[in-house]
PDB file of C-alpha atoms in Angstrom:
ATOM      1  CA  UNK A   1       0.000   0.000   0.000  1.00 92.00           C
ATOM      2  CA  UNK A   2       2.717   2.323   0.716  1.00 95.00           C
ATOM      3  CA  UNK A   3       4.233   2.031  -2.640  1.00 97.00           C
ATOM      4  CA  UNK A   4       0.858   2.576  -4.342  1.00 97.00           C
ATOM      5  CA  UNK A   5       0.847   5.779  -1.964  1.00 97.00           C
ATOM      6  CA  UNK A   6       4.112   7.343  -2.697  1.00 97.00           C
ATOM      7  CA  UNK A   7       3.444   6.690  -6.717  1.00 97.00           C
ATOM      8  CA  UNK A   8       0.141   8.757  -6.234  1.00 97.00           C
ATOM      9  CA  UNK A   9       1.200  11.126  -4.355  1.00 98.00           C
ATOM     10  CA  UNK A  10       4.485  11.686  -6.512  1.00 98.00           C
ATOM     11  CA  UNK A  11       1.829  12.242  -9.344  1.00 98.00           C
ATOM     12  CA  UNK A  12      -0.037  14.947  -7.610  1.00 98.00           C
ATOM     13  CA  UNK A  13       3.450  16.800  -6.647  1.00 98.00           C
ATOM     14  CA  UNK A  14       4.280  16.810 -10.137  1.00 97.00           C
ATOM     15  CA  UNK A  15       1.084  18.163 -11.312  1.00 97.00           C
ATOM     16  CA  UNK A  16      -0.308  15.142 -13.691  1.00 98.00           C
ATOM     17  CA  UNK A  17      -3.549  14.756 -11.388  1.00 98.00           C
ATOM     18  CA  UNK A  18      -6.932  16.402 -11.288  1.00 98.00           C
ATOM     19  CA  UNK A  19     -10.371  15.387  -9.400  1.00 97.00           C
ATOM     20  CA  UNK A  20     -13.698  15.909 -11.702  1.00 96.00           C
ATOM     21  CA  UNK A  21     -17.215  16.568  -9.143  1.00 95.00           C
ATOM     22  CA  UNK A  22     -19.970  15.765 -10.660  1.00 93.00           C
ATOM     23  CA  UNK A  23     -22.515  18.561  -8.960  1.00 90.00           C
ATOM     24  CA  UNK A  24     -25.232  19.184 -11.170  1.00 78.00           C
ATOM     25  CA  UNK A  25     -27.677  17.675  -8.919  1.00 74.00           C
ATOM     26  CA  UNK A  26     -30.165  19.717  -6.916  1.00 73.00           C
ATOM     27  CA  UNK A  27     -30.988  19.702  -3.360  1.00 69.00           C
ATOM     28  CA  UNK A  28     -35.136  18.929  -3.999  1.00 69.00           C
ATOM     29  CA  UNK A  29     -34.927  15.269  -2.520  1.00 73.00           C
ATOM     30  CA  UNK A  30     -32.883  16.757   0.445  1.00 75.00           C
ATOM     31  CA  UNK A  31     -35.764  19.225   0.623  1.00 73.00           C
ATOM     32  CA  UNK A  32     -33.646  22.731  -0.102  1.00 75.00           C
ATOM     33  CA  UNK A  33     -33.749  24.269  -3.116  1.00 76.00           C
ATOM     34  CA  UNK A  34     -29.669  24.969  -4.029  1.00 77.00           C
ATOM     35  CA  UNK A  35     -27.301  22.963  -5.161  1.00 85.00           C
ATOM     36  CA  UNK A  36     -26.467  19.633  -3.123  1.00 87.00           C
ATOM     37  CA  UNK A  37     -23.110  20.814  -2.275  1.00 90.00           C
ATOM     38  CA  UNK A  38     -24.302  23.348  -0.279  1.00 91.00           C
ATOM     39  CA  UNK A  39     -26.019  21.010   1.599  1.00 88.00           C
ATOM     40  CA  UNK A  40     -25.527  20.677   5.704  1.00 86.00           C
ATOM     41  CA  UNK A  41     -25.108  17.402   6.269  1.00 86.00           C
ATOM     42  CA  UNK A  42     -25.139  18.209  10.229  1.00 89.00           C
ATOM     43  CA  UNK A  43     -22.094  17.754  11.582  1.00 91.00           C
ATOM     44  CA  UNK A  44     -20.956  19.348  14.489  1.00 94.00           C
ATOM     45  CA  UNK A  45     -18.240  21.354  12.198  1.00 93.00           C
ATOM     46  CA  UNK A  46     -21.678  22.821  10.076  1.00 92.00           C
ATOM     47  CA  UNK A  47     -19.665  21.994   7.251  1.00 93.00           C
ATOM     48  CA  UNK A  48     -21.122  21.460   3.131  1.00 92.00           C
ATOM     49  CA  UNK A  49     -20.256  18.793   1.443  1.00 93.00           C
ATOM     50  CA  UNK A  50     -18.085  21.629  -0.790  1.00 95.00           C
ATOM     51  CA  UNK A  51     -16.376  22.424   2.093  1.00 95.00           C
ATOM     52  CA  UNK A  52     -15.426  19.049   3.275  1.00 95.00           C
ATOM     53  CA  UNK A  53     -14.098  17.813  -0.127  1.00 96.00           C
ATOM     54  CA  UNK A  54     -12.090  21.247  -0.884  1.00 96.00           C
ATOM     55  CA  UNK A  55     -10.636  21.022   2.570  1.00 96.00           C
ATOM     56  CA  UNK A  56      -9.273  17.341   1.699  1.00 96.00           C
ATOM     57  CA  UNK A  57      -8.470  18.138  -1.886  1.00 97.00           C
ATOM     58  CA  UNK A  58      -6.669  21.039  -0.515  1.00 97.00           C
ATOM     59  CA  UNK A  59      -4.985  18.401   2.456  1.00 97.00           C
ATOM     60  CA  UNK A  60      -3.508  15.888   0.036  1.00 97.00           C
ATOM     61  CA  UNK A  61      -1.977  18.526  -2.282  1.00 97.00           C
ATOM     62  CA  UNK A  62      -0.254  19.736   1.167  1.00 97.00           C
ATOM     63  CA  UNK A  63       0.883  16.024   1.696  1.00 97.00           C
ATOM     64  CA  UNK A  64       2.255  15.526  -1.519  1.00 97.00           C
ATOM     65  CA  UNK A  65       4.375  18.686  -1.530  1.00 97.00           C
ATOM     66  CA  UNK A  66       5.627  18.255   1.714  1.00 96.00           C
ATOM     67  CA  UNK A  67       6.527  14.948   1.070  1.00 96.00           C
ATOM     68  CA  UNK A  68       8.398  15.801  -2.738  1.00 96.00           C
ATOM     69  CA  UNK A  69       9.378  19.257  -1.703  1.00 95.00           C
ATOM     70  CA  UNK A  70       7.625  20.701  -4.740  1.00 93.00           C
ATOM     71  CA  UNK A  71       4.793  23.501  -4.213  1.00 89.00           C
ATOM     72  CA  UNK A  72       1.756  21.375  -5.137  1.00 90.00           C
ATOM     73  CA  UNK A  73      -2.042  21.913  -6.398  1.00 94.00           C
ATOM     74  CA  UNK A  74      -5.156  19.842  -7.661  1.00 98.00           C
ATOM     75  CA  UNK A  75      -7.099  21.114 -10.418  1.00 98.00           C
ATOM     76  CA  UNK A  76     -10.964  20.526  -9.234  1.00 98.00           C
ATOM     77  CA  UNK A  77     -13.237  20.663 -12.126  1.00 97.00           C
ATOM     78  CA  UNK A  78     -16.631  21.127 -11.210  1.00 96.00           C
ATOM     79  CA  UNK A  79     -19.415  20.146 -13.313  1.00 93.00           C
ATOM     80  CA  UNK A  80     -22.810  22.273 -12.745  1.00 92.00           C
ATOM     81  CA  UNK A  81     -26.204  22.302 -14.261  1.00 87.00           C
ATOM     82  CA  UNK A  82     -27.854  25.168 -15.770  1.00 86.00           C
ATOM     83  CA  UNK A  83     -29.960  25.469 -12.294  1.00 84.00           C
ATOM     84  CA  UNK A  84     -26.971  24.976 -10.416  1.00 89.00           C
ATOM     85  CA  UNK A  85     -24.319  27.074 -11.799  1.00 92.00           C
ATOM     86  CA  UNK A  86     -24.453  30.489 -10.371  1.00 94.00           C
ATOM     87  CA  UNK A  87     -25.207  29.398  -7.286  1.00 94.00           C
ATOM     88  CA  UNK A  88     -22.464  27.150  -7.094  1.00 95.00           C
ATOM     89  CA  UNK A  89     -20.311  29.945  -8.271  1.00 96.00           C
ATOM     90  CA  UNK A  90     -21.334  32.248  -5.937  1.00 97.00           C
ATOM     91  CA  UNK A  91     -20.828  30.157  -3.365  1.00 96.00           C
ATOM     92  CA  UNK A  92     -17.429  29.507  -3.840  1.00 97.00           C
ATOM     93  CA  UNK A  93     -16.795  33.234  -4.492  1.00 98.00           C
ATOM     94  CA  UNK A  94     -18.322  33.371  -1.134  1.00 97.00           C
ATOM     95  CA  UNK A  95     -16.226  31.191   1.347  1.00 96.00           C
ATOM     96  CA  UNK A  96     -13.338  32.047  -0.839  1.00 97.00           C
ATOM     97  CA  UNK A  97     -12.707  29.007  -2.862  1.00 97.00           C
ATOM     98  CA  UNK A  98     -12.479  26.861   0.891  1.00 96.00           C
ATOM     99  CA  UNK A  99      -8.740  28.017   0.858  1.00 95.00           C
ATOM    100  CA  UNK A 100      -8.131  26.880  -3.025  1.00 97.00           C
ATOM    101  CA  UNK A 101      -6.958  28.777  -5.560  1.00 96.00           C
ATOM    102  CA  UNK A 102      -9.197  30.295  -7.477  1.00 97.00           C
ATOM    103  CA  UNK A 103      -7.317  29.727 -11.282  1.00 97.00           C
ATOM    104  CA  UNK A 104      -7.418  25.865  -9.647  1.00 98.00           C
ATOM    105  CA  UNK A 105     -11.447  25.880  -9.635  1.00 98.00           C
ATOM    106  CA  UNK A 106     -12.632  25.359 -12.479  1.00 96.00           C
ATOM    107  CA  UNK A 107     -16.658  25.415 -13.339  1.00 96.00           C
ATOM    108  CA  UNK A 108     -18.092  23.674 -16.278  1.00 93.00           C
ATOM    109  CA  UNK A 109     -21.788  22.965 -17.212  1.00 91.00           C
ATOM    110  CA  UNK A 110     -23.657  19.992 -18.389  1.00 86.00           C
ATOM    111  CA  UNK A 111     -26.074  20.284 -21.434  1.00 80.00           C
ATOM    112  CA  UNK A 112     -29.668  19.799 -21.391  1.00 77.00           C
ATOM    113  CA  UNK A 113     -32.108  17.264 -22.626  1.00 81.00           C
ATOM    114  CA  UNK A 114     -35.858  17.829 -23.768  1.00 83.00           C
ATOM    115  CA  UNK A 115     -38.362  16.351 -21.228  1.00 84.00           C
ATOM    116  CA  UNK A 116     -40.408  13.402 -22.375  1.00 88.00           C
ATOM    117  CA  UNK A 117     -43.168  11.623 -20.762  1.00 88.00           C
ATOM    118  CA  UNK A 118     -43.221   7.961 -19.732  1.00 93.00           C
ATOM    119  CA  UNK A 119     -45.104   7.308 -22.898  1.00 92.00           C
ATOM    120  CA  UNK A 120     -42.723   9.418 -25.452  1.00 88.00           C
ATOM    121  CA  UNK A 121     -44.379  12.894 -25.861  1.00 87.00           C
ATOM    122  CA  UNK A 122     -42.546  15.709 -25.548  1.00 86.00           C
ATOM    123  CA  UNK A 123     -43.216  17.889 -22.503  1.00 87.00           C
ATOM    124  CA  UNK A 124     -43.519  21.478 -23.014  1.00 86.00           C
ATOM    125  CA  UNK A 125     -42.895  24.425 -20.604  1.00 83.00           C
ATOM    126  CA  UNK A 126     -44.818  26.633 -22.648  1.00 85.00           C
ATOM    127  CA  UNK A 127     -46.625  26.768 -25.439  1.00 85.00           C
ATOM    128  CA  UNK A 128     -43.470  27.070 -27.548  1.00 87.00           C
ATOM    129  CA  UNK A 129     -40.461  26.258 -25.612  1.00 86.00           C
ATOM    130  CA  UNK A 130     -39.713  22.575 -24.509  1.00 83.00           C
ATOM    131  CA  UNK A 131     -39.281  21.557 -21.334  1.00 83.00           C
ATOM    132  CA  UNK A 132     -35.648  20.475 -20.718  1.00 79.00           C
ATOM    133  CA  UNK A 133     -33.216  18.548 -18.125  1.00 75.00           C
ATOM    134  CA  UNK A 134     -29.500  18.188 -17.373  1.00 73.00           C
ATOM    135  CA  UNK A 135     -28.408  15.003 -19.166  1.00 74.00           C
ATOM    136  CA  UNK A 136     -27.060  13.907 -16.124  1.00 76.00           C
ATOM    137  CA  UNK A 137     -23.243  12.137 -15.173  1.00 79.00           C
ATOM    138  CA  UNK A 138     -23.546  10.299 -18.401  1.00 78.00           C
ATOM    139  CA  UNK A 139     -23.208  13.982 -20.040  1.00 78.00           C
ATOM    140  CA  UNK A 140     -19.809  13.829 -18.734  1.00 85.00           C
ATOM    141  CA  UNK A 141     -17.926  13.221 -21.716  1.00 80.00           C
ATOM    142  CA  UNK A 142     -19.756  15.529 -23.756  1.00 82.00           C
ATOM    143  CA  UNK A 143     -19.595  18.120 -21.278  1.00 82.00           C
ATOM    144  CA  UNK A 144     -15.605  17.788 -20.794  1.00 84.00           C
ATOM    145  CA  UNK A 145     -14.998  18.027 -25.079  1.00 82.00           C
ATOM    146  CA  UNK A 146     -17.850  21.168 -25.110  1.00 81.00           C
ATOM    147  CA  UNK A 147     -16.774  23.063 -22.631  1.00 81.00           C
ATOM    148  CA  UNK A 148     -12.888  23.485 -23.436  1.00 90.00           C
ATOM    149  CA  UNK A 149     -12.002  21.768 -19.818  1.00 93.00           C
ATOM    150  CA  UNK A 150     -10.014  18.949 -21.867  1.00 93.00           C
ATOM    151  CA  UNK A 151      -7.900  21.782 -23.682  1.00 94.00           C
ATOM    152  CA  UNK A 152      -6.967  23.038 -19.707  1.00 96.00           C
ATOM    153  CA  UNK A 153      -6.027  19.383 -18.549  1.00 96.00           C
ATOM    154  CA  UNK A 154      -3.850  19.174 -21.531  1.00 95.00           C
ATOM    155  CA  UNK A 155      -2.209  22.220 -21.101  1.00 96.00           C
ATOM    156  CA  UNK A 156      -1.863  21.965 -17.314  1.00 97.00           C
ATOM    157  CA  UNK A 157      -0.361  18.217 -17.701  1.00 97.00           C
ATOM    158  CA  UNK A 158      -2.853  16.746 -16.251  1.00 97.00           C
ATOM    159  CA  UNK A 159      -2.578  12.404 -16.936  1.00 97.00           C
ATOM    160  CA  UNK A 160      -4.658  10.890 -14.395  1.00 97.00           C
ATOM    161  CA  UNK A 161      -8.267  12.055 -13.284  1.00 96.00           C
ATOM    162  CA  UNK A 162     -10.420  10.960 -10.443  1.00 96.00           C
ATOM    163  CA  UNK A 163     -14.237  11.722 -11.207  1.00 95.00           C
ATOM    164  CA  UNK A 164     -16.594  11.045  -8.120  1.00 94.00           C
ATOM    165  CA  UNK A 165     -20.511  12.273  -7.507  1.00 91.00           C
ATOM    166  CA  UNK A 166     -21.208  15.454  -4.797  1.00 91.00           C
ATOM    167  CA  UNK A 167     -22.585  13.636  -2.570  1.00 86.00           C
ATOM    168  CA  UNK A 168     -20.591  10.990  -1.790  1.00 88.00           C
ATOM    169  CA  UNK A 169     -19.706  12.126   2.256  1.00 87.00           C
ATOM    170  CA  UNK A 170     -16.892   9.794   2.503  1.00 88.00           C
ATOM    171  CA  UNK A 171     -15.041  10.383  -0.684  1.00 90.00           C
ATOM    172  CA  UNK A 172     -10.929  10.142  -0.456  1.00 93.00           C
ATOM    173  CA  UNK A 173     -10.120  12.595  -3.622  1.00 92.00           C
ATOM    174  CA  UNK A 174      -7.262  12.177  -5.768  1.00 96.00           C
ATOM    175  CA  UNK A 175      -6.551   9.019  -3.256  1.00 96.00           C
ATOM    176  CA  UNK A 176      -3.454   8.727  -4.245  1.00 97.00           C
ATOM    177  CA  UNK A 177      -3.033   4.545  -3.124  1.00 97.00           C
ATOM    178  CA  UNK A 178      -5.836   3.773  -5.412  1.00 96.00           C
ATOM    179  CA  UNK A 179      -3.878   6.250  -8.419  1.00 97.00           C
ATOM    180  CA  UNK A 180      -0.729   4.526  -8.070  1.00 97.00           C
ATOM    181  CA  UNK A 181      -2.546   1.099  -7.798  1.00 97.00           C
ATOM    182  CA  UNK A 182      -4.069   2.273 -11.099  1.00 96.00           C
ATOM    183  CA  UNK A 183      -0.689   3.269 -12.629  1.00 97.00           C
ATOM    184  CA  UNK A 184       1.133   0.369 -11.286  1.00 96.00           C
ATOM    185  CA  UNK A 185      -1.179  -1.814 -12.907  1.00 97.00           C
ATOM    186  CA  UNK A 186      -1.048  -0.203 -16.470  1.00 96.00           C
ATOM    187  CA  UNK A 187      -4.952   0.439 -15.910  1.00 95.00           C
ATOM    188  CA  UNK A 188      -6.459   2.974 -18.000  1.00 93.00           C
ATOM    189  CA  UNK A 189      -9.241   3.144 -16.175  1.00 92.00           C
ATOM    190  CA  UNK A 190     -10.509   2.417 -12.556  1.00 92.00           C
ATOM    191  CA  UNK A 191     -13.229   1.954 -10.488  1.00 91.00           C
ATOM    192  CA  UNK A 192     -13.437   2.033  -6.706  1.00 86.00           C
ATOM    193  CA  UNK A 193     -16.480   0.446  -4.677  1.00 83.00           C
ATOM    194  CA  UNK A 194     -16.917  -0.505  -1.158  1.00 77.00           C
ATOM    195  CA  UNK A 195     -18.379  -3.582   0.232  1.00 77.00           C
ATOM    196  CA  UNK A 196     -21.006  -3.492   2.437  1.00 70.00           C
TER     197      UNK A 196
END
């Protein structure tokens, strides 16, 4: 494990990893109406779920240039929805990136859909505009090319990317054993799950 650590977190000091969040979701089944990020989760800190995963991201980058003696950052790409973005942006403005660099925080938005009923028709908000939806974490890839964020991972070095979902509490970002278990293996993909 230790060796699968020091890979990952030689990656991150040299620049070559960034973490995608998938927070396009809104808070309606948590029963607020902004984005799920912003969401309370009630611990005794009072901290969002933005706030815990930019304090981490922000943690590891620390770790791995303390450890390699280089000064250290994680791009976090953040993908928002159309009803999510400005608040999301805002927010961040607010609480002043949660100690990130701004030019490291980078927003993106997912596209849209049109709405269609269970039996195929096309639902309309109006008489003449459709009604439309995100297209959800399967928009990723579409999103990413649109959007120019694969142009800034490119130029920025960027070779290995950990996606992960908002609100997923218990998230280890950019976990740096599981990216050099990745690279070790030759893997050019990964996926992480947890048995319950």
């Amino acid at each position: 494990m230790e060796a699968y650590r020091n890979i990952g977190l030689e990656k991150i000091a040299n620049g070559e990893v960034a973490v995608v969040l998938l927070a396009g979701g809104q808070g309606t089944r948590l029963g607020v109406d902004y984005p799920k990020g912003m969401y309370d989760v009630n611990l005794p800190s009072k901290k969002c779920l933005y706030q815990l995963q930019g304090e981490r991201l922000g943690r590891i980058a620390e770790v791995a240039a303390q450890k390699y003696n280089k000064r250290s950052h994680i791009p976090w790409y953040i993908m928002t929805s159309e009803a999510t973005k400005e608040k999301t942006r805002d927010y961040f403005a607010r609480k002043n990136y949660f100690g990130l660099s701004e030019e490291n925080v980078i927003f993106f938005e997912q596209n849209t859909l049109p709405c269609m009923s269970f039996d195929g028709k096309i639902i309309m908000d109006g008489k003449d505009k459709l009604s439309k939806a995100p297209d959800g974490n399967g928009g990723l890839y579409k999103a990413l090319g649109g959007s120019k964020v694969l142009d800034d991972m490119i130029s920025r070095g960027i070779k290995h990317i950990h996606v992960y979902c908002v609100d997923n509490i218990l998230i280890k970002m950019a976990d740096p054993v599981f990216i050099g278990f990745c690279i070790s293996k030759n893997a050019q993909c990964g996926n992480k799950v947890s048995h319950c």
